[in-house]
Short mmCIF file of C-alpha atoms and ligand atoms in Angstrom, two decimals:
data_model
loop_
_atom_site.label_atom_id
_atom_site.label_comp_id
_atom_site.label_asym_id
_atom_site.label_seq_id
_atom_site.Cartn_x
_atom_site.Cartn_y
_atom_site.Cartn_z
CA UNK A 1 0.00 0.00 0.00
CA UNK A 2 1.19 3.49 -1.00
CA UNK A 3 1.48 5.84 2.09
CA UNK A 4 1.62 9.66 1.26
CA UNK A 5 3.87 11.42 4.14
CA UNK A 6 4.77 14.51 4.48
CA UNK A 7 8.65 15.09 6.43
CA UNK A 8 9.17 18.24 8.11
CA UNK A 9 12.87 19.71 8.42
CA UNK A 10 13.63 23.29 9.87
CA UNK A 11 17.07 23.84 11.77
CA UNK A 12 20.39 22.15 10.95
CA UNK A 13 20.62 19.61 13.06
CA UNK A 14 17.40 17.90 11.17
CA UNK A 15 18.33 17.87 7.71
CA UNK A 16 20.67 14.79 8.74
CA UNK A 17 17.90 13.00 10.24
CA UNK A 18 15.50 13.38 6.87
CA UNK A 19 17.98 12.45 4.28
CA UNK A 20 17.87 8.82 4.98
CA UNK A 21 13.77 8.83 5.64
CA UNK A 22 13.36 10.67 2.61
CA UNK A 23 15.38 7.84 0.69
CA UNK A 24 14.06 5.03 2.48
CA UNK A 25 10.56 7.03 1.29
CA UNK A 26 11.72 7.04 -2.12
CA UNK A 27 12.90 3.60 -2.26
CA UNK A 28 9.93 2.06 -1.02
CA UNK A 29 7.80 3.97 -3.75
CA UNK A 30 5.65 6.19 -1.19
CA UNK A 31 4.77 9.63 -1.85
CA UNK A 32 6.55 12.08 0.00
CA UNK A 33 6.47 15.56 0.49
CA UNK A 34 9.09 17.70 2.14
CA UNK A 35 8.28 20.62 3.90
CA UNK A 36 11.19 22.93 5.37
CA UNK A 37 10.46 25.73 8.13
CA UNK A 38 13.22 27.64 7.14
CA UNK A 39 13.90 27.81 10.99
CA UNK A 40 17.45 28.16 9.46
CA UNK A 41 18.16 30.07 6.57
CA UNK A 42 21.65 30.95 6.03
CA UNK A 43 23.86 29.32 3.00
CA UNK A 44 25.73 27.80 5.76
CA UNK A 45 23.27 26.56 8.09
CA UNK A 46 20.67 25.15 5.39
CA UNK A 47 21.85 25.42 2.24
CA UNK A 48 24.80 23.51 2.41
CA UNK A 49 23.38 20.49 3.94
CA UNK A 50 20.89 20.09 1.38
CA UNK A 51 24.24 20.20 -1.09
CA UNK A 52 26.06 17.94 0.73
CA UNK A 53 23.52 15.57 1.48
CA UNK A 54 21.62 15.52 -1.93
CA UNK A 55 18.28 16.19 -0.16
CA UNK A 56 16.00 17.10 -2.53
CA UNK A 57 14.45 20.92 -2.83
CA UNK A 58 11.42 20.91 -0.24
CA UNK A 59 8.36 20.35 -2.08
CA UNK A 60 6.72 23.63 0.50
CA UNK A 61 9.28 26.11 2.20
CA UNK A 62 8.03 28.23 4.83
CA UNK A 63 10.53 30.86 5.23
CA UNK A 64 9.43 31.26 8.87
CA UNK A 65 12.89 32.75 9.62
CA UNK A 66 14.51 33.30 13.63
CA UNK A 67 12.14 34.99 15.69
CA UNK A 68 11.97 34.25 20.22
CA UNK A 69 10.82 31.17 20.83
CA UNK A 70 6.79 32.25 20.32
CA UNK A 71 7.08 34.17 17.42
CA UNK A 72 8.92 31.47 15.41
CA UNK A 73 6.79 28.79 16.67
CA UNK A 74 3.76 30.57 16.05
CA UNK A 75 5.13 31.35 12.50
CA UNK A 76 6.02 27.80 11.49
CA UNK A 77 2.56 26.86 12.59
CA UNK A 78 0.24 29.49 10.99
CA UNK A 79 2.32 28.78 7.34
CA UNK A 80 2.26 25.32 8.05
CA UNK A 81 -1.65 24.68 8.94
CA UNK A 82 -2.75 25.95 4.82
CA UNK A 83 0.09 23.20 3.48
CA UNK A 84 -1.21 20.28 5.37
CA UNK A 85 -4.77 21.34 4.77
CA UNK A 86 -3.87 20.65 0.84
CA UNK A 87 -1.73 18.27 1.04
CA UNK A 88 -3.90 16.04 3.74
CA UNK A 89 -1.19 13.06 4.10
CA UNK A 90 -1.59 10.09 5.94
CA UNK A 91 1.44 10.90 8.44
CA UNK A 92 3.55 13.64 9.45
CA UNK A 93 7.15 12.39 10.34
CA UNK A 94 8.87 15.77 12.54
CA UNK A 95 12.35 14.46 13.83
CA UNK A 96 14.63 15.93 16.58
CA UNK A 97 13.42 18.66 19.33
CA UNK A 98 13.73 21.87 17.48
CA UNK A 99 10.84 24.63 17.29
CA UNK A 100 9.84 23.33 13.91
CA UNK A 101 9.35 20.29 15.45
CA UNK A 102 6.81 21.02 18.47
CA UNK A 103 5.34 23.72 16.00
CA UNK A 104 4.22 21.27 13.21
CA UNK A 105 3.15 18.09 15.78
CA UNK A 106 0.52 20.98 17.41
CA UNK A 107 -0.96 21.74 14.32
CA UNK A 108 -1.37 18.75 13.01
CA UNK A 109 -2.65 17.49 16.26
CA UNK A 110 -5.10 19.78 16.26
CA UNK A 111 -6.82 19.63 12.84
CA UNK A 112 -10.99 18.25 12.79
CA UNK A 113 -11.33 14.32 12.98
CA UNK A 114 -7.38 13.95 12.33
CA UNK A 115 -7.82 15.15 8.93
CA UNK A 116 -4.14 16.31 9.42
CA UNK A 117 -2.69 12.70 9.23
CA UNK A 118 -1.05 10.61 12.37
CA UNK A 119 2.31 11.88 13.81
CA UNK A 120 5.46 9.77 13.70
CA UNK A 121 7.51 11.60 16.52
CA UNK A 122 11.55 10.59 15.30
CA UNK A 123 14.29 10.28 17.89
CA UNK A 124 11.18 9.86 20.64
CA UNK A 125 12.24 9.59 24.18
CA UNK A 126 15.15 11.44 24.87
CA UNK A 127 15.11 13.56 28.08
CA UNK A 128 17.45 15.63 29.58
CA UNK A 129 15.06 16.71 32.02
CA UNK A 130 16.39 20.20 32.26
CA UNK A 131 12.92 21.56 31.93
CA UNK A 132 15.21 25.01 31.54
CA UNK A 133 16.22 24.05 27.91
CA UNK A 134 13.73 25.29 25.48
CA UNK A 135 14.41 21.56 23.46
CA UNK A 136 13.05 19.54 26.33
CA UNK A 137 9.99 21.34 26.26
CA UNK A 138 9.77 20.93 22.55
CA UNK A 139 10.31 16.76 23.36
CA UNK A 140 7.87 16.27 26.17
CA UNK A 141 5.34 17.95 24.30
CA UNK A 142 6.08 16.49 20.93
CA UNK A 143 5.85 12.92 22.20
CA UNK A 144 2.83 13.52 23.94
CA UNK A 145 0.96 14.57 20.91
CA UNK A 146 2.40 11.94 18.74
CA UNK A 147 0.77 8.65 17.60
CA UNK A 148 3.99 6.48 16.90
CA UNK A 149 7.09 7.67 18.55
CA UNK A 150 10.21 6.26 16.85
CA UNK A 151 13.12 6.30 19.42
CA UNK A 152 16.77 6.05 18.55
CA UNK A 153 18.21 4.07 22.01
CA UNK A 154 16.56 1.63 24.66
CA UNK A 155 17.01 4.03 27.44
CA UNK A 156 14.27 5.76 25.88
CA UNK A 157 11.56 3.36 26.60
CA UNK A 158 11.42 3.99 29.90
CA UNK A 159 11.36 7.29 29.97
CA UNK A 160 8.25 7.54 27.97
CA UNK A 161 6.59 5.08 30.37
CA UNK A 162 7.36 7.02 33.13
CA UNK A 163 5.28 9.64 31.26
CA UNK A 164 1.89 7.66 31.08
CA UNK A 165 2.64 6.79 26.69
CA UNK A 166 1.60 3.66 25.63
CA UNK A 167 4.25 1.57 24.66
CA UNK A 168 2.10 0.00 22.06
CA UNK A 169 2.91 3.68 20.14
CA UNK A 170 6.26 2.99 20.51
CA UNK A 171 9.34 1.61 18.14
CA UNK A 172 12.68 1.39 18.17
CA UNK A 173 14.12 2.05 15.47
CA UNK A 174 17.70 3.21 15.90
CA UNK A 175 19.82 6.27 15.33
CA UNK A 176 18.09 8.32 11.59
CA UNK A 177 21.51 10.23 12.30
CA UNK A 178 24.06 7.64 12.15
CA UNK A 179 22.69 6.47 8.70
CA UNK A 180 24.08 9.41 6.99
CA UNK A 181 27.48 9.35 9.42
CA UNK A 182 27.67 5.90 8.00
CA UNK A 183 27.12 7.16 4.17
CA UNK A 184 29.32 9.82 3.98
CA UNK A 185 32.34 9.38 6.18
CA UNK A 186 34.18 7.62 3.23
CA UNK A 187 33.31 10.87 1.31
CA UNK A 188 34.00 13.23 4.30
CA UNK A 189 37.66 11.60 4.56
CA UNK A 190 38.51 12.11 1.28
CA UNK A 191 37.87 16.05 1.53
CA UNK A 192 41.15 15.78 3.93
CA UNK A 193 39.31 18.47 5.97
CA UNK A 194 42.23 18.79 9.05
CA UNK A 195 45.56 18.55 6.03
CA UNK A 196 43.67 21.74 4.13
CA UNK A 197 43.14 23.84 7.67
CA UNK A 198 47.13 22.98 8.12
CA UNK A 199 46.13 21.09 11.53
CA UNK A 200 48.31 18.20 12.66
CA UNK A 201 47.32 14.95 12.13
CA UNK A 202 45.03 13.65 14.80
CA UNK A 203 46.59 16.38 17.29
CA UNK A 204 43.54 19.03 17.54
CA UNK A 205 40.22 19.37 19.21
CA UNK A 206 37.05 20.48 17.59
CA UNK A 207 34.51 22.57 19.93
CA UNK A 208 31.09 23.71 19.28
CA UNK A 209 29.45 25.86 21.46
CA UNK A 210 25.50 27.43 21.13
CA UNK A 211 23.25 26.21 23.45
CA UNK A 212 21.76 29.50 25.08
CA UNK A 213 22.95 28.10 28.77
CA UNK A 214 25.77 28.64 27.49
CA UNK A 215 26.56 31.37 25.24
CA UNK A 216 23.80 33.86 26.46
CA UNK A 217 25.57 33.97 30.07
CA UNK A 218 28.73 36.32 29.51
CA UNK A 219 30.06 34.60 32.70
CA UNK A 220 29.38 31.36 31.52
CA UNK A 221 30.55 32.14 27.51
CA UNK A 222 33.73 33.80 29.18
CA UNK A 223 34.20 30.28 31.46
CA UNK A 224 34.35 27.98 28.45
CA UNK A 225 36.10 30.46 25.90
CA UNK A 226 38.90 30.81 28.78
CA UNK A 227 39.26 26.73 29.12
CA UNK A 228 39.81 26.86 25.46
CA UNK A 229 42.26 29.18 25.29
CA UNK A 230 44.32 27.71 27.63
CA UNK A 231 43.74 23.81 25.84
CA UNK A 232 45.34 25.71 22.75
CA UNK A 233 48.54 26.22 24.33
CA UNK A 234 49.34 22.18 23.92
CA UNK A 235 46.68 22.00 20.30
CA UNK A 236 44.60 23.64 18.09
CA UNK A 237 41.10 24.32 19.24
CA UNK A 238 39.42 24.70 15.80
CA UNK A 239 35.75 26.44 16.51
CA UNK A 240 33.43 26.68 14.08
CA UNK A 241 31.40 29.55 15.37
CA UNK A 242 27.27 29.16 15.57
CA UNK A 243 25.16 32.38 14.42
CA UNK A 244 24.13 32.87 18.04
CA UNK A 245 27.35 32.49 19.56
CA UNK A 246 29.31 35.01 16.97
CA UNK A 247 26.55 37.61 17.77
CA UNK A 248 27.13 37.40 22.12
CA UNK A 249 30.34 36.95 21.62
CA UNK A 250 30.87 40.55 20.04
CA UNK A 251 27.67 41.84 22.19
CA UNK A 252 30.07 41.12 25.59
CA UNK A 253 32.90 42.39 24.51
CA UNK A 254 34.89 38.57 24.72
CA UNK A 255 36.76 38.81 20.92
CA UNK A 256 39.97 38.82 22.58
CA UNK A 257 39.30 35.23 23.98
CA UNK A 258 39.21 34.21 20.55
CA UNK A 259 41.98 35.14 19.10
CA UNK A 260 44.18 31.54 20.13
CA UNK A 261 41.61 29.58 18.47
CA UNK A 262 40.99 28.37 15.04
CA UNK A 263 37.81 29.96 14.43
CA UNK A 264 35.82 29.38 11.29
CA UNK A 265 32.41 30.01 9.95
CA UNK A 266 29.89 27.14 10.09
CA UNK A 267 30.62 24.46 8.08
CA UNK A 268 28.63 21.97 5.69
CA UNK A 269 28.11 18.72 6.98
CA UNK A 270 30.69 16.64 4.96
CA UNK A 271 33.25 19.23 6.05
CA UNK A 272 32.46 18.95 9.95
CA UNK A 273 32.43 15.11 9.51
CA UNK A 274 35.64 14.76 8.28
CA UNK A 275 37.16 17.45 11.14
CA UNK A 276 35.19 15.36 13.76
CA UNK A 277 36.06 12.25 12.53
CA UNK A 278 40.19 13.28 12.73
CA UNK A 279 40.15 14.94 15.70
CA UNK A 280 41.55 14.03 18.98
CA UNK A 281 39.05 15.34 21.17
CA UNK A 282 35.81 16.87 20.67
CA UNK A 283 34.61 19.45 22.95
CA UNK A 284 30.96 20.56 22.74
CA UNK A 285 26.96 21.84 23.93
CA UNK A 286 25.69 19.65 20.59
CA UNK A 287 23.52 16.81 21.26
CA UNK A 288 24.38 15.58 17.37
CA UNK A 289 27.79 15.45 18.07
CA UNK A 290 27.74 13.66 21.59
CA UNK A 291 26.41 10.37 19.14
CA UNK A 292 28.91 11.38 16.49
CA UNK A 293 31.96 11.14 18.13
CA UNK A 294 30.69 7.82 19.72
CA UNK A 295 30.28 6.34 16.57
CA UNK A 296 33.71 7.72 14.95
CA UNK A 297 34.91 6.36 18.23
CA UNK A 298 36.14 10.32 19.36
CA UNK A 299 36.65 11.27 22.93
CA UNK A 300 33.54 13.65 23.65
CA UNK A 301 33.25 15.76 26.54
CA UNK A 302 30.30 17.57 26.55
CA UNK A 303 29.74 20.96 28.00
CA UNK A 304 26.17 21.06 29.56
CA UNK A 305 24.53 20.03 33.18
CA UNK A 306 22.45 16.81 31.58
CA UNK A 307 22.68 14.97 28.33
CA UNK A 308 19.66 13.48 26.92
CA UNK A 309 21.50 10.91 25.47
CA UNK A 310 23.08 8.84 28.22
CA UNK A 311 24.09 5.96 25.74
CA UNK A 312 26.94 7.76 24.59
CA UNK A 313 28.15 8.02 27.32
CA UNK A 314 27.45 4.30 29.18
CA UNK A 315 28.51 3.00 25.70
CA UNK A 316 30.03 5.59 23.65
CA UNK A 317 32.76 7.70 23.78
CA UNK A 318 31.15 10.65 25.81
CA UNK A 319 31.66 12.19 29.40
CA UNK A 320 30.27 15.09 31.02
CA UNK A 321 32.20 18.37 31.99
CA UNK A 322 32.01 18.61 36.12
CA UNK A 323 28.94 21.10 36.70
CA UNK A 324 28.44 24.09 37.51
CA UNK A 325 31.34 24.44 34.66
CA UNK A 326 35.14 25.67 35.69
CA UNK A 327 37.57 26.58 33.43
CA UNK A 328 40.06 24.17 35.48
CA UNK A 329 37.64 21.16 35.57
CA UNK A 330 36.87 21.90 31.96
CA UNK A 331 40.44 21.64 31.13
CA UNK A 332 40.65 18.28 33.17
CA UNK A 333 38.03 16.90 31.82
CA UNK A 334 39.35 17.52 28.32
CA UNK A 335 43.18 16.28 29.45
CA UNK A 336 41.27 13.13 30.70
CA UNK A 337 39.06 12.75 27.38
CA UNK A 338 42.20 13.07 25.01
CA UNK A 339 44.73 10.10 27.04
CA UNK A 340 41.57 7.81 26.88
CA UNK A 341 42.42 7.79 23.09
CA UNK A 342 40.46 6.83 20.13
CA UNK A 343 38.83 3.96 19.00
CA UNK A 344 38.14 2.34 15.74
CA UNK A 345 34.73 3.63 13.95
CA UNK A 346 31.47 1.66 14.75
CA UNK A 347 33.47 0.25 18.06
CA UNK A 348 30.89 1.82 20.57
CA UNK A 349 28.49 2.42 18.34
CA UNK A 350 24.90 1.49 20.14
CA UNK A 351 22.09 -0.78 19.26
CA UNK A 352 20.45 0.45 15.96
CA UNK A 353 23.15 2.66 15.33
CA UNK A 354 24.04 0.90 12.25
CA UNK A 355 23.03 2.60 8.68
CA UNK A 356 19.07 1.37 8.22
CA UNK A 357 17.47 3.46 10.66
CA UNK A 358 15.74 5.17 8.07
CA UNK A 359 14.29 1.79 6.44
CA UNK A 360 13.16 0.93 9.91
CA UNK A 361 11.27 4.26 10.35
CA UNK A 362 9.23 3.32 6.99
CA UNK A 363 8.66 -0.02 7.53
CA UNK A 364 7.33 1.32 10.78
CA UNK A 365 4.89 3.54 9.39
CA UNK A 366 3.64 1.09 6.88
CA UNK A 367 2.89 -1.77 9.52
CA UNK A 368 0.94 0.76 11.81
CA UNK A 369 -1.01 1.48 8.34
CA UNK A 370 -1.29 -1.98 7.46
CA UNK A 371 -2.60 -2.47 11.35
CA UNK A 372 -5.14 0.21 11.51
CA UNK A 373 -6.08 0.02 7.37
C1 LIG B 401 18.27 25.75 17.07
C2 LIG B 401 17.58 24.69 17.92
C3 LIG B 401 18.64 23.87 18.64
C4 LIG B 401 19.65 23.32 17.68
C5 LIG B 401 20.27 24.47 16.89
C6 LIG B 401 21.32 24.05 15.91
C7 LIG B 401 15.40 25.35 18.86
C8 LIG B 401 14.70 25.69 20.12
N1 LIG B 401 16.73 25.30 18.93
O1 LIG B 401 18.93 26.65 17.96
O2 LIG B 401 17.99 22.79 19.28
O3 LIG B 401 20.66 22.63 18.38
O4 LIG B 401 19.18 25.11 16.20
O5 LIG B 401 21.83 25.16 15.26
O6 LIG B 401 14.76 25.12 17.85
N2 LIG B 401 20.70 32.43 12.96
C9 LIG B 401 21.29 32.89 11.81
N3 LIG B 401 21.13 32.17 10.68
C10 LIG B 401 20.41 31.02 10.62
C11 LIG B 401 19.79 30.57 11.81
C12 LIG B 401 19.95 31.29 12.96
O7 LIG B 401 21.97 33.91 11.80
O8 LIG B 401 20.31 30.40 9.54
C13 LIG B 401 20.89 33.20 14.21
C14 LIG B 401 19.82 34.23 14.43
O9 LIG B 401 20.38 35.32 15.06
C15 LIG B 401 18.88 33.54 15.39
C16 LIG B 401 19.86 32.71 16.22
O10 LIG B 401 20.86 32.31 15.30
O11 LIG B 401 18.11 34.41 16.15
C17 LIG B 401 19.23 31.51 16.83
O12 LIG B 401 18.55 30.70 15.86
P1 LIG B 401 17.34 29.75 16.31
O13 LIG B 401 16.85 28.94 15.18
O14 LIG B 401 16.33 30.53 17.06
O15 LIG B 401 18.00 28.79 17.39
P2 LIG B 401 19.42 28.09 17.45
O16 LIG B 401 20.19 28.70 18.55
O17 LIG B 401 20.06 27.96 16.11
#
């Protein structure tokens, strides 16, 4: 049976996560239709993605642009509630935790006698609960209004039962992520990312910094910049600097504590994948590359109070920075990360985490079509 389902994409960190649905999609000879936000914008915070990981153009942009949190939410849904009233598919997949995500679920949640199609929630479960971060919020509530919720690691599971879901709306299906890790890294190597950016072989660290805990706090920012700095004297810190971060670094006055890094512009995703995937040490607020660097078998020491993804670091490569964060315990931490070495791709790489998450999403919406058909 042909399903028609519509994928929604709006920030970076999702267009990742589509690419293999939208292939396994293809492959399976459903109709799709790709809808993107336009959350994110910029050449080199959309744009190059879709390059470098031949999505195709989105069927419907939105152009809802940045905004505070209600403003771009409300956006994304009020453009968003005309395209699903034509396009009336049987499901709505939204992945991840961003704005775009929690913004689409509600509407479609909402539309008379679920003429909006049934909600597959990808990369259900996770919780960091830090009800502070404005992507928890956008998880609990996305799950909650979801009618399969596709998670990406066991530890999930329980963390939706503990929230009243019925597991019968749940599936594991693995990590949508790691699929394209898994397809380009051969590509992503060949680039020779670290030789062109004159950094020594395996002898650098690669930091990413933009959660708003951390970069909207000059204290904070001025914390983790300093620990940086410092790590440089013994390796390169290469940065490639978020939107976000740029802007409150210049609005607090804290250039100077850039000047012994490496700092670059955002890069594309084949780019960042081959820097990550040399690197001795990654250093970062990302949730994306906490499971990166676990499957490219990276040290990762991650700069935030809570992770919501605790398998990378029971199984993977991850640890987290001692909290409330100090530049000394930062630099550690880091120390501690890089002497625990790195380990061969795929080596920690959790359950599911294996290239066919994507074919596991579709086969999971056809079944619960099959079941309820
Ligand atoms: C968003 C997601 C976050 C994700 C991150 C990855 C939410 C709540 N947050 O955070 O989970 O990890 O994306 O980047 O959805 N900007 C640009 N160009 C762009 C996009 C943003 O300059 O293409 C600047 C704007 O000044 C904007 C700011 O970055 O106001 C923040 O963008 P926004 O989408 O609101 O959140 P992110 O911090 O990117």
């Amino acid at each position: 049976m042909v399903m028609k389902v519509l994928v929604v994409a709006g920030a970076r960190p999702n267009f990742m996560k589509v690419a293999p649905i939208l292939r396994a999609l293809e492959r399976a000879g459903h109709r799709r239709v790709f809808v993107h936000t336009g959350q994110h914008y910029d050449a080199s915070m959309s744009d190059a993605f879709f390059r470098d990981l031949g999505l195709p153009l989105p069927d419907r942009h939105l152009g809802v642009g940045s905004g505070s949190h209600a403003r771009q939410t409300a956006r994304v849904m009020e453009a968003f509630e005309p395209v699903l009233e034509e396009e009336r598919p049987e499901w709505i997949v939204v992945v991840g935790d961003v704005n775009s995500t929690l913004a689409c679920a509600l509407v479609a949640s909402k539309m008379p006698n679920g003429s909006g199609g049934r909600i597959a929630h990808v990369e259900a479960g996770l919780r960091s609960d830090d009800w502070g971060m404005p992507e928890e919020v956008n998880r609990v509530l996305t799950d909650r209004l979801s009618d399969l919720l596709l998670t990406p690691s066991r530890d999930a599971h329980p963390n939706l039962a503990r929230e009243g879901i019925d597991p019968e709306r749940v599936v594991f299906v693995g990590n949508v992520m790691i699929d394209s890790l898994l397809r380009m890294l051969p590509h992503a190597q060949e680039l020779n990312v670290p030789q062109r950016l004159g950094l020594p072989e395996a002898r650098y660290a690669v930091a990413t910094l933009h959660r708003p805990s951390n970069v909207d706090d000059a204290v904070q920012l001025r914390v983790i910049l300093s620990a940086f700095g410092e790590l440089s004297r013994d390796f390169p810190v290469v940065l490639p600097l978020h939107p976000r971060t740029r802007e409150r670094v210049r609005a607090f006055g804290l250039e100077p504590l850039l000047e012994p890094l490496r700092v670059l512009e955002p890069l594309g995703y084949t780019e960042m994948l081959g820097l990550q995937a040399q690197a001795a040490v990654v250093l970062t607020d990302s949730g994306g590359l906490q499971e990166e660097s676990t499957v490219l078998g990276v040290p990762c020491v991650t700069l935030r109070e809570s992770t919501e993804r605790p398998v990378t670091v029971s199984e993977g490569t991850n640890r987290m920075a001692p909290w409330p964060l100090a530049s000394d315990t930062l630099i550690a931490t880091a120390r501690a990360a890089l002497s625990q070495g790195r380990t061969p791709v795929g080596a920690r790489a959790p359950e599911g985490w294996d290239g066919h998450a994507g074919e596991r999403v579709v086969e999971a919406l056809a079944a619960r079509s099959r079941h309820t058909a």
